[in-house]
CSV table of C-alpha atoms and ligand atoms in Angstrom, one decimal:
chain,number,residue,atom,x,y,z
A,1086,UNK,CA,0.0,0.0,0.0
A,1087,UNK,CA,2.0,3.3,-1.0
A,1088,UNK,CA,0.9,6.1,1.3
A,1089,UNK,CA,-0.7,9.4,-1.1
A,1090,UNK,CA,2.0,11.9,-2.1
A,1091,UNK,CA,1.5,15.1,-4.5
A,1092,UNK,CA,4.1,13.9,-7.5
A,1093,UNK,CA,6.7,16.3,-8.9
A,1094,UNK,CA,8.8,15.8,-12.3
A,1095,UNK,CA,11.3,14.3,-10.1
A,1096,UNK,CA,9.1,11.6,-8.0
A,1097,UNK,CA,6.7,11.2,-10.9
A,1098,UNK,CA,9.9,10.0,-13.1
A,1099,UNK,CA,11.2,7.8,-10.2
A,1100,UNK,CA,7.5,5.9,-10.0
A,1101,UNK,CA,7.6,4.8,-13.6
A,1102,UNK,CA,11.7,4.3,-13.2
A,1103,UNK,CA,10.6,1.9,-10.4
A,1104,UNK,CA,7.6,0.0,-12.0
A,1105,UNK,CA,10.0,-0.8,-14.6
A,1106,UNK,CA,7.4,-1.8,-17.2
A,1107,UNK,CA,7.8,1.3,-19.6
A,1108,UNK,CA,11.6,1.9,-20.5
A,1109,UNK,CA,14.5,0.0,-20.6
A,1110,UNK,CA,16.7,0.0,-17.4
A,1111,UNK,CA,19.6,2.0,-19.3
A,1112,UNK,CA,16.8,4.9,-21.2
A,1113,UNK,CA,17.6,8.4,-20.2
A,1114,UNK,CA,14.6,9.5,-19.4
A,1115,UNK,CA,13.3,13.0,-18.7
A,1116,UNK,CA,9.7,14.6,-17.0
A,1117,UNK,CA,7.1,18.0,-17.3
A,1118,UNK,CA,4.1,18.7,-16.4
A,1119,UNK,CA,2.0,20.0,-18.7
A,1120,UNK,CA,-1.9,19.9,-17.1
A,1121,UNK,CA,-4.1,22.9,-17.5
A,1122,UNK,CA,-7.0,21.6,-16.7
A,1123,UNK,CA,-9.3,22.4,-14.0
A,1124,UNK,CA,-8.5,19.6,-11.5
A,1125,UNK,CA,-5.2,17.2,-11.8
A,1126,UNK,CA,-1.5,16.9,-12.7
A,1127,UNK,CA,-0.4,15.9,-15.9
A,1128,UNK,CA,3.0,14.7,-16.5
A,1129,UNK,CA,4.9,13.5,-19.8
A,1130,UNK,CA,8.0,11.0,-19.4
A,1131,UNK,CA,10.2,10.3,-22.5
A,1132,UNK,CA,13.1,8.6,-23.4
A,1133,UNK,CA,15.9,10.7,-24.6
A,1134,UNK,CA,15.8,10.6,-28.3
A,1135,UNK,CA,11.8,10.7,-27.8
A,1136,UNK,CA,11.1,7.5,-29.5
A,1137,UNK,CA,8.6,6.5,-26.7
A,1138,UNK,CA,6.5,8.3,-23.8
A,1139,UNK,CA,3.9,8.0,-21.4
A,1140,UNK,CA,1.4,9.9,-19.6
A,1141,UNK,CA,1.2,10.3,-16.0
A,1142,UNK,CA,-2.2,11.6,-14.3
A,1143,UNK,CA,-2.7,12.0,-10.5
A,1144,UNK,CA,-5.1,13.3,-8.9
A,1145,UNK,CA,-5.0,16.3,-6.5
A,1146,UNK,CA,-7.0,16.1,-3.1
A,1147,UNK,CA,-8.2,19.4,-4.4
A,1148,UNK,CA,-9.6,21.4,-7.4
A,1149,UNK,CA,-6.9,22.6,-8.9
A,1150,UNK,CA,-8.4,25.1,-10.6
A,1151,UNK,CA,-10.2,27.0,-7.2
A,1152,UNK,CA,-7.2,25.2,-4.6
A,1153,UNK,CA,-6.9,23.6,-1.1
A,1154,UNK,CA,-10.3,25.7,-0.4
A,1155,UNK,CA,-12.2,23.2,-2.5
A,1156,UNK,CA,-11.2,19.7,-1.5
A,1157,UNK,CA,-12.0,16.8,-3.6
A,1158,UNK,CA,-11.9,13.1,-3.7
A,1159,UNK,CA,-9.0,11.0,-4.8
A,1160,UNK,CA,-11.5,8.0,-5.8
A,1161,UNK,CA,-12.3,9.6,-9.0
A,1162,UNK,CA,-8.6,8.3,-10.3
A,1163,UNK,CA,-9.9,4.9,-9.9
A,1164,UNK,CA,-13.6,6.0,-11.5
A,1165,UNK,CA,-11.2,7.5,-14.3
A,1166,UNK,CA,-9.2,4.5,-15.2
A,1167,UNK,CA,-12.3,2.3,-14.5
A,1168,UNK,CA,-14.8,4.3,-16.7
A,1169,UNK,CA,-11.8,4.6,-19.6
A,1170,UNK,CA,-11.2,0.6,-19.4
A,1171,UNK,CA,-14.7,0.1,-19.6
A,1172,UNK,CA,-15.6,1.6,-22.3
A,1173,UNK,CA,-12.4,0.7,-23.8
A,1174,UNK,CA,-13.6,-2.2,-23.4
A,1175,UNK,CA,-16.4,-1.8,-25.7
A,1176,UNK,CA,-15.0,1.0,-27.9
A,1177,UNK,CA,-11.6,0.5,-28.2
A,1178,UNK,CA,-10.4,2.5,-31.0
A,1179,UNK,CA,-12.0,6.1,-29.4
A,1180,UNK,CA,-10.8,5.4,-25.9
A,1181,UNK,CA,-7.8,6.5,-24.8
A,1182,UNK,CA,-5.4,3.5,-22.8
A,1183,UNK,CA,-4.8,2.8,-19.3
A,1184,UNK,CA,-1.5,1.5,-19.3
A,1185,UNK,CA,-0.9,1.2,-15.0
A,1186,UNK,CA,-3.4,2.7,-12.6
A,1187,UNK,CA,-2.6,2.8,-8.9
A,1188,UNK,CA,-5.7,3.8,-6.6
A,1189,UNK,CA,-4.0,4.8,-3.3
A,1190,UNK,CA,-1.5,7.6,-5.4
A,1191,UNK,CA,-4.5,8.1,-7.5
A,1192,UNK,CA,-1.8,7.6,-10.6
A,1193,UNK,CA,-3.0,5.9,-13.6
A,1194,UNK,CA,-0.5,6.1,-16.5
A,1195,UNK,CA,-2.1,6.3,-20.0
A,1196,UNK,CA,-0.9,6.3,-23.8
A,1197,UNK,CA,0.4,9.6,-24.7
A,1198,UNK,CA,-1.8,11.0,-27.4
A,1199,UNK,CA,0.8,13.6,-28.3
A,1200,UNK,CA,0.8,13.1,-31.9
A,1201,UNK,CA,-2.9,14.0,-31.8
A,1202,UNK,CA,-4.5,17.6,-30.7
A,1203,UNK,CA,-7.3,18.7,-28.0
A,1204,UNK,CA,-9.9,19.2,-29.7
A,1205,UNK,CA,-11.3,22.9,-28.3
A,1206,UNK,CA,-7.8,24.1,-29.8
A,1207,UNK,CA,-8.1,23.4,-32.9
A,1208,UNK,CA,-11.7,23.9,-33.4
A,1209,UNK,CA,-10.5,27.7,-31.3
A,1210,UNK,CA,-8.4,28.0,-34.4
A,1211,UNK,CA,-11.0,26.9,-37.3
A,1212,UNK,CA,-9.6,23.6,-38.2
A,1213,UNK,CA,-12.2,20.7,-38.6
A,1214,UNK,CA,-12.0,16.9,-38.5
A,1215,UNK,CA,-14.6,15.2,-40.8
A,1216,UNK,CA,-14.8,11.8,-38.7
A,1217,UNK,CA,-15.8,13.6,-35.6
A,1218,UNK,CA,-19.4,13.3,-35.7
A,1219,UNK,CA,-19.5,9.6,-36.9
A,1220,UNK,CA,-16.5,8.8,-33.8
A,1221,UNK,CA,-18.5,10.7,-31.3
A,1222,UNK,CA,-21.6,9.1,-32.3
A,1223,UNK,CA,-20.6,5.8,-32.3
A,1224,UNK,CA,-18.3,6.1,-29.5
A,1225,UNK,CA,-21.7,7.2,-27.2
A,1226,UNK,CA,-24.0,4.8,-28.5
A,1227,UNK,CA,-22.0,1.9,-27.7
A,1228,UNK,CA,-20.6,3.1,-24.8
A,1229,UNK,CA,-24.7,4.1,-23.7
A,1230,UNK,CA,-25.7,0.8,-24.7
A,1231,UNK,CA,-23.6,-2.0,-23.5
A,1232,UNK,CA,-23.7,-0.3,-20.2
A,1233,UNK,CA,-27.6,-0.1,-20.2
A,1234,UNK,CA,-30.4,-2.5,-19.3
A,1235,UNK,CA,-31.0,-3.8,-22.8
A,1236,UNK,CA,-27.4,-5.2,-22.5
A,1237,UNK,CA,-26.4,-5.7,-19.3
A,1238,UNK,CA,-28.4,-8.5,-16.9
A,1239,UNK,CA,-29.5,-6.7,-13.7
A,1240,UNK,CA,-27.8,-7.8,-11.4
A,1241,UNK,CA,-24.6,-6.9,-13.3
A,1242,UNK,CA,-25.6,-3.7,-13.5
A,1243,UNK,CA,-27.0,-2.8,-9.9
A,1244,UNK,CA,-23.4,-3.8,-9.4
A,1245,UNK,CA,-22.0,-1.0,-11.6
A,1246,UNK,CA,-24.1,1.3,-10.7
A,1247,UNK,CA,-22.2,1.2,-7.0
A,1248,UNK,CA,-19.2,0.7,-8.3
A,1249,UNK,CA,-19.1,3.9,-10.2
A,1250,UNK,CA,-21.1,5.9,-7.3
A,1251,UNK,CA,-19.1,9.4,-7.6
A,1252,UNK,CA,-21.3,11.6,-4.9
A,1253,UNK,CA,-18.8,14.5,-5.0
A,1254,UNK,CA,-17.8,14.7,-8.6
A,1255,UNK,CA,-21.6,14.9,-9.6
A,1256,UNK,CA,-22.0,17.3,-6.8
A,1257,UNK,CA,-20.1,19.8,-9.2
A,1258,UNK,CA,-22.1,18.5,-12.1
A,1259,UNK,CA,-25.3,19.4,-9.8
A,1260,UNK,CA,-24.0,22.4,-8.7
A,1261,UNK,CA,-22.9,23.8,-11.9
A,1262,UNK,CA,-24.7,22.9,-14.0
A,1263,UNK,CA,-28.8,22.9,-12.9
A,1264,UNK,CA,-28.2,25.4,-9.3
A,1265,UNK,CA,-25.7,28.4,-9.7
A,1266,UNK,CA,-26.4,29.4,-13.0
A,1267,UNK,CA,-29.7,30.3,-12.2
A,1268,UNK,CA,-29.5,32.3,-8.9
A,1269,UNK,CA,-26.9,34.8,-7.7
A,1270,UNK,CA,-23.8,32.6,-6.4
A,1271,UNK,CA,-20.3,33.6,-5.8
A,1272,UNK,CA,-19.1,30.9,-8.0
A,1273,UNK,CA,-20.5,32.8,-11.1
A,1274,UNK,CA,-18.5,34.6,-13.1
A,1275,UNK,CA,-20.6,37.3,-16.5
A,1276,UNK,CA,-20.4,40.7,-16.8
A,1277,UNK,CA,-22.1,43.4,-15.9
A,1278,UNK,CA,-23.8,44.1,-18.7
A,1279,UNK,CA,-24.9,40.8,-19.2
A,1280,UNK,CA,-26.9,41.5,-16.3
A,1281,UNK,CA,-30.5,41.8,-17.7
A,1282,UNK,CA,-30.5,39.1,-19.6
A,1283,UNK,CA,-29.3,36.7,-16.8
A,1284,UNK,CA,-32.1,37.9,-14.3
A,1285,UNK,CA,-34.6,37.6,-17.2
A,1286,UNK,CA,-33.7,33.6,-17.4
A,1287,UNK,CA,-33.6,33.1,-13.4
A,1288,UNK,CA,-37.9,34.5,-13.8
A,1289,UNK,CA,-38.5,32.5,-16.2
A,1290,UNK,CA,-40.8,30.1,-14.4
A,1291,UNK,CA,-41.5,27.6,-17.4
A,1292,UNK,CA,-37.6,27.1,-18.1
A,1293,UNK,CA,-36.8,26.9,-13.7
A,1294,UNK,CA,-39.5,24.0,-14.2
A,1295,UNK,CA,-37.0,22.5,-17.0
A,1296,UNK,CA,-34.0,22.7,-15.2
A,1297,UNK,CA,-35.5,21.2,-12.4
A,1298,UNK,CA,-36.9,17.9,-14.2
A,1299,UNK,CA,-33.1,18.2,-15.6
A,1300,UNK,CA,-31.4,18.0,-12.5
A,1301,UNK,CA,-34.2,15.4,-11.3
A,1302,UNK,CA,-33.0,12.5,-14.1
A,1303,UNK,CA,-29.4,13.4,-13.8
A,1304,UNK,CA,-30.3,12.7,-9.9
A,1305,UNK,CA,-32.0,9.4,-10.2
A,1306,UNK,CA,-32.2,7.8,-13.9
A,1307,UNK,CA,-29.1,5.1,-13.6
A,1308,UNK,CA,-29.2,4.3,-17.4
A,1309,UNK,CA,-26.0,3.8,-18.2
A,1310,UNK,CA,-22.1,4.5,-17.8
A,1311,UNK,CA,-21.5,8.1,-18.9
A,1312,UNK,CA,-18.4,9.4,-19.4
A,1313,UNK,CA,-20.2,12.8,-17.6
A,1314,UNK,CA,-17.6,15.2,-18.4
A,1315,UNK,CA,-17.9,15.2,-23.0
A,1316,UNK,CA,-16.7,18.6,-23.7
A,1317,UNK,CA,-14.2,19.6,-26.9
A,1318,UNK,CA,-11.4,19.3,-23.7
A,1319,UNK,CA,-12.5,15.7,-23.3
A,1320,UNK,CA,-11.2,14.6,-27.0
A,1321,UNK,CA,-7.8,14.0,-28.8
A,1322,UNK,CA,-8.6,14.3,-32.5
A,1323,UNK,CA,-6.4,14.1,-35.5
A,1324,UNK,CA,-7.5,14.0,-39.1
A,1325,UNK,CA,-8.3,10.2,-38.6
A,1326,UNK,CA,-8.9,9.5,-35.2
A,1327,UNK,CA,-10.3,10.6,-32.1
A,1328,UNK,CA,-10.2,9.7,-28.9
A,1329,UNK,CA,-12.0,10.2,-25.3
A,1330,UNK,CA,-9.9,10.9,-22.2
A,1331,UNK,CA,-10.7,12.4,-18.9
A,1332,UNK,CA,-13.8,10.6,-17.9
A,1333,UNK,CA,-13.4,11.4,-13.7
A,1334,UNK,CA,-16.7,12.2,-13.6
A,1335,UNK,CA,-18.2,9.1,-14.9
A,1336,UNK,CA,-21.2,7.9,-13.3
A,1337,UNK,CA,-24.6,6.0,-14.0
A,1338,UNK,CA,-26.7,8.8,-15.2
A,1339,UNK,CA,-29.2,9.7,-17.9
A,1340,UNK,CA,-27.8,8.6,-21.4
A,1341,UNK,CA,-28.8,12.1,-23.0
A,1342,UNK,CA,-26.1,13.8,-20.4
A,1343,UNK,CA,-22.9,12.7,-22.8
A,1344,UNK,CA,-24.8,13.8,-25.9
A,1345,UNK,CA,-26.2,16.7,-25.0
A,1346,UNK,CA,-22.6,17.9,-23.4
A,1347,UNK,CA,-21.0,17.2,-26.3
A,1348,UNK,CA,-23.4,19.3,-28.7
A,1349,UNK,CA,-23.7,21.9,-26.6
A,1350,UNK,CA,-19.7,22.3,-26.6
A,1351,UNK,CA,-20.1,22.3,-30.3
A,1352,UNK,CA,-22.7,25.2,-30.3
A,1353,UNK,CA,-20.5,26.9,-27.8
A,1354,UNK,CA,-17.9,26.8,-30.2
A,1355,UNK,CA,-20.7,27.8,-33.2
A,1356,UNK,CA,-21.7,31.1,-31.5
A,1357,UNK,CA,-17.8,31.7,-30.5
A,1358,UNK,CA,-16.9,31.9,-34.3
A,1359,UNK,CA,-18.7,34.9,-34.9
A,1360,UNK,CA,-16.3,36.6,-32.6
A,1361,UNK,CA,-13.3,35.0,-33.8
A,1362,UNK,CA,-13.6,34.5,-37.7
A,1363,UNK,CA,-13.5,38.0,-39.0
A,1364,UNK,CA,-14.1,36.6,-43.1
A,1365,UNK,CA,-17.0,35.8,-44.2
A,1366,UNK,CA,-16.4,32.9,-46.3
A,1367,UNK,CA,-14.4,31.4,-43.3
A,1368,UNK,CA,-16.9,31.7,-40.7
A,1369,UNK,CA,-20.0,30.2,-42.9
A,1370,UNK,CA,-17.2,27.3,-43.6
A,1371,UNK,CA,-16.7,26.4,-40.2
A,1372,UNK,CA,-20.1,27.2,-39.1
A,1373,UNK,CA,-21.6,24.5,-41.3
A,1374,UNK,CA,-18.7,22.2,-40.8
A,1375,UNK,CA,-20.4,22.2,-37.2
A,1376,UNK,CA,-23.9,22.1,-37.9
A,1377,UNK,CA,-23.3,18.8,-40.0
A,1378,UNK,CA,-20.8,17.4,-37.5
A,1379,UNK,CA,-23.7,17.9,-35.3
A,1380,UNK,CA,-26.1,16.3,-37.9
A,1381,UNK,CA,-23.8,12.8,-38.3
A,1382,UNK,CA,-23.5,12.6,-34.6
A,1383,UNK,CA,-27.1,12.9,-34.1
A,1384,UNK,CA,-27.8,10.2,-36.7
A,1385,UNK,CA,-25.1,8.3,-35.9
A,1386,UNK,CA,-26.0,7.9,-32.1
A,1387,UNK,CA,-29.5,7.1,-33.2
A,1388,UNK,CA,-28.8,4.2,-36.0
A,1389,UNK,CA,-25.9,2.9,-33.9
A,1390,UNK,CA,-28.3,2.0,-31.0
A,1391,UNK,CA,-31.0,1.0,-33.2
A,1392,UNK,CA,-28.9,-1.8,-34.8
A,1393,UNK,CA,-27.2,-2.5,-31.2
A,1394,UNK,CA,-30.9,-3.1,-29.5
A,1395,UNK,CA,-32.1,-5.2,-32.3
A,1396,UNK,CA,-29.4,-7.4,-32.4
A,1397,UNK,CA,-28.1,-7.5,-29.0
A,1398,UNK,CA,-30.9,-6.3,-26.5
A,1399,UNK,CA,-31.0,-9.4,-23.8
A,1400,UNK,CA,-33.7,-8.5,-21.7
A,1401,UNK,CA,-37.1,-9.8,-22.8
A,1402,UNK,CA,-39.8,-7.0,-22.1
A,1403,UNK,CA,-37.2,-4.2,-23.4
A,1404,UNK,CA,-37.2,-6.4,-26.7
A,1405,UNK,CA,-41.4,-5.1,-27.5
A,1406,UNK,CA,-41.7,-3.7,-30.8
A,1407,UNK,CA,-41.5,0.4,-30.5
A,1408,UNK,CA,-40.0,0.4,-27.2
A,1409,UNK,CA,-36.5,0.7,-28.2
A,1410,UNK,CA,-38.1,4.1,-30.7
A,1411,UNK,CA,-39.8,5.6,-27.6
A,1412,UNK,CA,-36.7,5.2,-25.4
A,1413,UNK,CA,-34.4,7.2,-27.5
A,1414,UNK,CA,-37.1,9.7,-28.3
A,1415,UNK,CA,-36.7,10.8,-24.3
A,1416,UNK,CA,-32.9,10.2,-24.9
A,1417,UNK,CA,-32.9,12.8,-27.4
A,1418,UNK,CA,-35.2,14.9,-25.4
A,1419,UNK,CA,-32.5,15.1,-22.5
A,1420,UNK,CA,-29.7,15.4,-25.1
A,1421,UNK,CA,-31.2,18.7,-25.9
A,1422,UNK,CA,-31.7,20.1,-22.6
A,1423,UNK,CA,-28.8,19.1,-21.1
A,1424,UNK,CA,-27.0,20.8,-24.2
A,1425,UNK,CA,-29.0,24.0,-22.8
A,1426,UNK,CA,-27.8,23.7,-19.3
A,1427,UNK,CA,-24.1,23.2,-20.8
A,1428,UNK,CA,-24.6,26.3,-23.0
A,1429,UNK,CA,-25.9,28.6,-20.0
A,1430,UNK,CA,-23.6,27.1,-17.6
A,1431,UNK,CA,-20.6,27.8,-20.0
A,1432,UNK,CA,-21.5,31.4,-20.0
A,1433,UNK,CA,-22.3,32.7,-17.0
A,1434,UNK,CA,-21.3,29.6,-14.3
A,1435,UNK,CA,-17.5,28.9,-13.1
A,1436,UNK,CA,-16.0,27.1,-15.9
A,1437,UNK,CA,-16.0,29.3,-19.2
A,1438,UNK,CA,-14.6,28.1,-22.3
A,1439,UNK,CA,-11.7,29.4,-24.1
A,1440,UNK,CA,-14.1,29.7,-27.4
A,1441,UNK,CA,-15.5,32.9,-25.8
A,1442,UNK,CA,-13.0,34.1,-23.1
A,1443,UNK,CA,-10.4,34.1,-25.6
A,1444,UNK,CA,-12.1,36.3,-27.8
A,1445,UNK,CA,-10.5,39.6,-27.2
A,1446,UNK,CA,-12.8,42.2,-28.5
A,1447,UNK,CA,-15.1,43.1,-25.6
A,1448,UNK,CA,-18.6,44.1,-27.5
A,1449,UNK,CA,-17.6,40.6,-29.6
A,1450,UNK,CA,-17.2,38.5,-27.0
A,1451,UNK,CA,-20.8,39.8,-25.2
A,1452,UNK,CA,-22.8,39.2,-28.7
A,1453,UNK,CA,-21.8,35.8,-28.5
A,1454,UNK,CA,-22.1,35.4,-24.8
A,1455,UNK,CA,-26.3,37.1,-25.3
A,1456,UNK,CA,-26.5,34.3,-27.8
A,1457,UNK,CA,-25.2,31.6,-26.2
A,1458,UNK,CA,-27.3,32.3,-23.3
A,1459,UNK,CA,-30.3,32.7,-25.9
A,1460,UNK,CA,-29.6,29.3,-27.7
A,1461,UNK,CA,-29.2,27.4,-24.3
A,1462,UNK,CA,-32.8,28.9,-22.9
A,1463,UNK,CA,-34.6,28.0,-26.2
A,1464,UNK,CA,-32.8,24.2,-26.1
A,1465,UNK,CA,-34.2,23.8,-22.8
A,1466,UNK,CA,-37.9,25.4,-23.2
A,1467,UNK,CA,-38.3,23.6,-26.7
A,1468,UNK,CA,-36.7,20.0,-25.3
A,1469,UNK,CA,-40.2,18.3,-24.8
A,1470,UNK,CA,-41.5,18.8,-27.9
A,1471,UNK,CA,-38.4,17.0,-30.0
A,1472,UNK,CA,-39.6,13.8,-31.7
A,1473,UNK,CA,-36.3,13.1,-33.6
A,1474,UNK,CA,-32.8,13.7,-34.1
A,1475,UNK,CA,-34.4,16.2,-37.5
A,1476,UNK,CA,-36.7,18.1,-35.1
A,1477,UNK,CA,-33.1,18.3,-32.7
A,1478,UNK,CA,-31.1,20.0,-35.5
A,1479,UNK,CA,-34.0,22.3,-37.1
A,1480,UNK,CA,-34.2,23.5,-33.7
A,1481,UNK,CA,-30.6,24.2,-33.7
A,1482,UNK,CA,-30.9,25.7,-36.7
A,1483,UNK,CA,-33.3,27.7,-36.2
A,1484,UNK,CA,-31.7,29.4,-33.4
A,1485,UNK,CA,-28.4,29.3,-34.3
A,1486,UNK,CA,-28.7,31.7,-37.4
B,1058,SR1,C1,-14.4,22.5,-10.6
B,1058,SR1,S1,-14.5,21.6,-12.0
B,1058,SR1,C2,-15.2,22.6,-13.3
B,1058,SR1,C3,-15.5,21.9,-14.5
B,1058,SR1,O1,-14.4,21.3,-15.1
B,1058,SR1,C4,-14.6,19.9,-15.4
B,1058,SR1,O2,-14.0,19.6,-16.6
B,1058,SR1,C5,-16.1,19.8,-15.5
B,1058,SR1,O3,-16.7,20.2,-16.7
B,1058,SR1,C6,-16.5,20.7,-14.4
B,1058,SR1,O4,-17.8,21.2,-14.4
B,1059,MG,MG1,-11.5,17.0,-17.3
């Protein structure tokens, strides 16, 4: 049992040098951290001539991003490396590897994606990746399914369902997402002049109803294995691949949480254009490079499953014609509100994306902020009345114009 210890270069370096697995005994090897995330370390070890490397992660008993003032489990290492071999498991080309995981250091050493790019980056800087929707898609539908009660036999997955029981990481989730947002709260962070159209939102009765039936199912609807953090941070993408990292705040949640997140990150990133591509021609490029990234995931999700539960659905009364169609209607349903909450959250809650923040011109930056804020009310109010993944994107469209 090794006692928890905050690594530096220097003991991170002497861990792998000890486990003896990675290098050979004679490699020169050297160490940086590199994490600039909101909540762990995040080391690189390589061999001299950089021929081979690993990643390090360990958690902090803190947020990282706030400090000592907001403590924080260690067990979401081992929910981290659990979730990824999971659905590694089931997905293994769009999961990133756990090569070592070590629960009392809360160390798990993965695959170094370095020849690959985070995904907000690059879509910050207008390049696009034309396998991403059909990756994403696929990557949450069979993730969704084979960790749901079509596939899984019950008692399985009561099982799951305790083993991946992360109260304080989806206490942020709760927090963030569905409570600050929509009162005054020290955590939030919009300006000023954003001011009226914030309080506007928090009297809206009709969408305070919304958020409430959204926090509700993300409360109590176990229905699968979500990775529970799917933002454009959460992906390694290169023109052929893409893969999912950082899933620490997995959990057995509503399956329209991971699809929603990951949509809404996209529209995030939609409404941030306007304040970053100056040309026209540009912009309308990237804008409907998103919209039909959205599209394929959408679609892609929604066949995927439909294949999976006719051929693989093992429990007997889920089998009954139309069932399967009904379920992912209300899958869909969620997707689009919880894309909302995301939207609204990223805006005016703690955790801002660098699509907007980094956008330097003031009146720029609020446009997009009043829109994103718009977008993520309208997802929300309209969410009930989506049948399918075409009334989804018309909506999107609609709005997003
Ligand atoms: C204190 S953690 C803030 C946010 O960072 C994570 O990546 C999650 O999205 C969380 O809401
Ligand atoms: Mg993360």
């Amino acid at each position: 049992m090794s006692k928890y210890v905050a690594f530096n270069n220097d003991t991170a370096l002497s861990y792998v040098q000890e486990l003896g697995q990675f290098f050979p005994a004679d490699a020169v090897l050297s160490c940086y951290e590199f994490g600039d995330g909101n909540l762990n370390l995040v080391f690189r070890i390589q061999d001299a001539n950089e021929q081979r490397s690993i990643i390090l992660k360990q958690a902090l008993p803190y947020a990282r991003c706030v400090g000592e003032s907001w403590p924080l489990t260690l067990d979401r290492a081992r929910i981290e490396a659990s979730v990824l071999q999971k659905h590694g498991a089931v997905c293994p080309e769009l999961t990133a590897k756990v090569l070592h995981h070590n629960s009392e250091l809360a160390v798990t050493i993965l695959e170094d994606l370095g020849h690959m790019a985070i995904l907000r980056g690059e879509l910050n800087q207008g390049n696009t990746f034309k396998h991403l929707g059909t990756h994403v898609g696929t990557y949450l539908a069979n993730t969704s399914f084979f960790h749901s009660d079509f596939y899984l036999p019950a008692a399985d997955k009561k099982s799951l369902v305790q083993e991946f029981t992360n109260p304080e990481l989806c206490a942020i989730t709760e927090d963030l997402f569905f409570d600050d947002p929509y009162r005054d709260h020290e955590r939030n962070n919009y300006p000023v002049a954003l001011e009226e159209q914030v309080s506007l939102l928090r009297e809206n009765k009709t969408l305070l109803i919304n958020v409430a039936k959204l926090k509700s199912k993300f409360y109590s609807s176990p229905q699968t294995l979500l990775h529970g953090d799917v933002h454009t941070g959460s992906l390694f993408v290169s023109a052929q691949e893409t893969k999912f990292i950082d899933p620490e705040f997995g959990f057995f949640g509503p399956i329209g949480f991971d699809l929603g997140s990951f949509i809404g990150n996209l529209l995030l990133n939609y409404c941030a254009q306007n304040g970053r591509i100056i040309e026209t021609p540009k912009r309308r490029d990237v804008h409907s490079y998103l919209l039909s990234t959205i599209s394929t995931c959408l679609q892609t999700f929604e066949q995927h499953w439909l294949t999976l539960a006719k051929t693989d659905t093992r429990d007997l009364a889920l089998q009954a014609p139309g069932y399967v169609e009904q379920f992912l209607q209300e899958v869909l349903q969620d997707a689009m509100g919880y894309c909302g909450t995301e939207l609204i959250r990223r805006t005016i809650g703690l955790a801002h994306v660098a699509d907007i923040d980094g956008i330097e011109d003031e009146a720029k930056r609020l446009a997009v902020q009043k829109q994103t804020l718009l977008l993520g009310e309208q997802l929300i109010l309209n969410s009930k009345s989506c049948r399918s993944t075409d009334d989804f994107y018309q909506l999107i469209i609609s709005f997003a114009h």
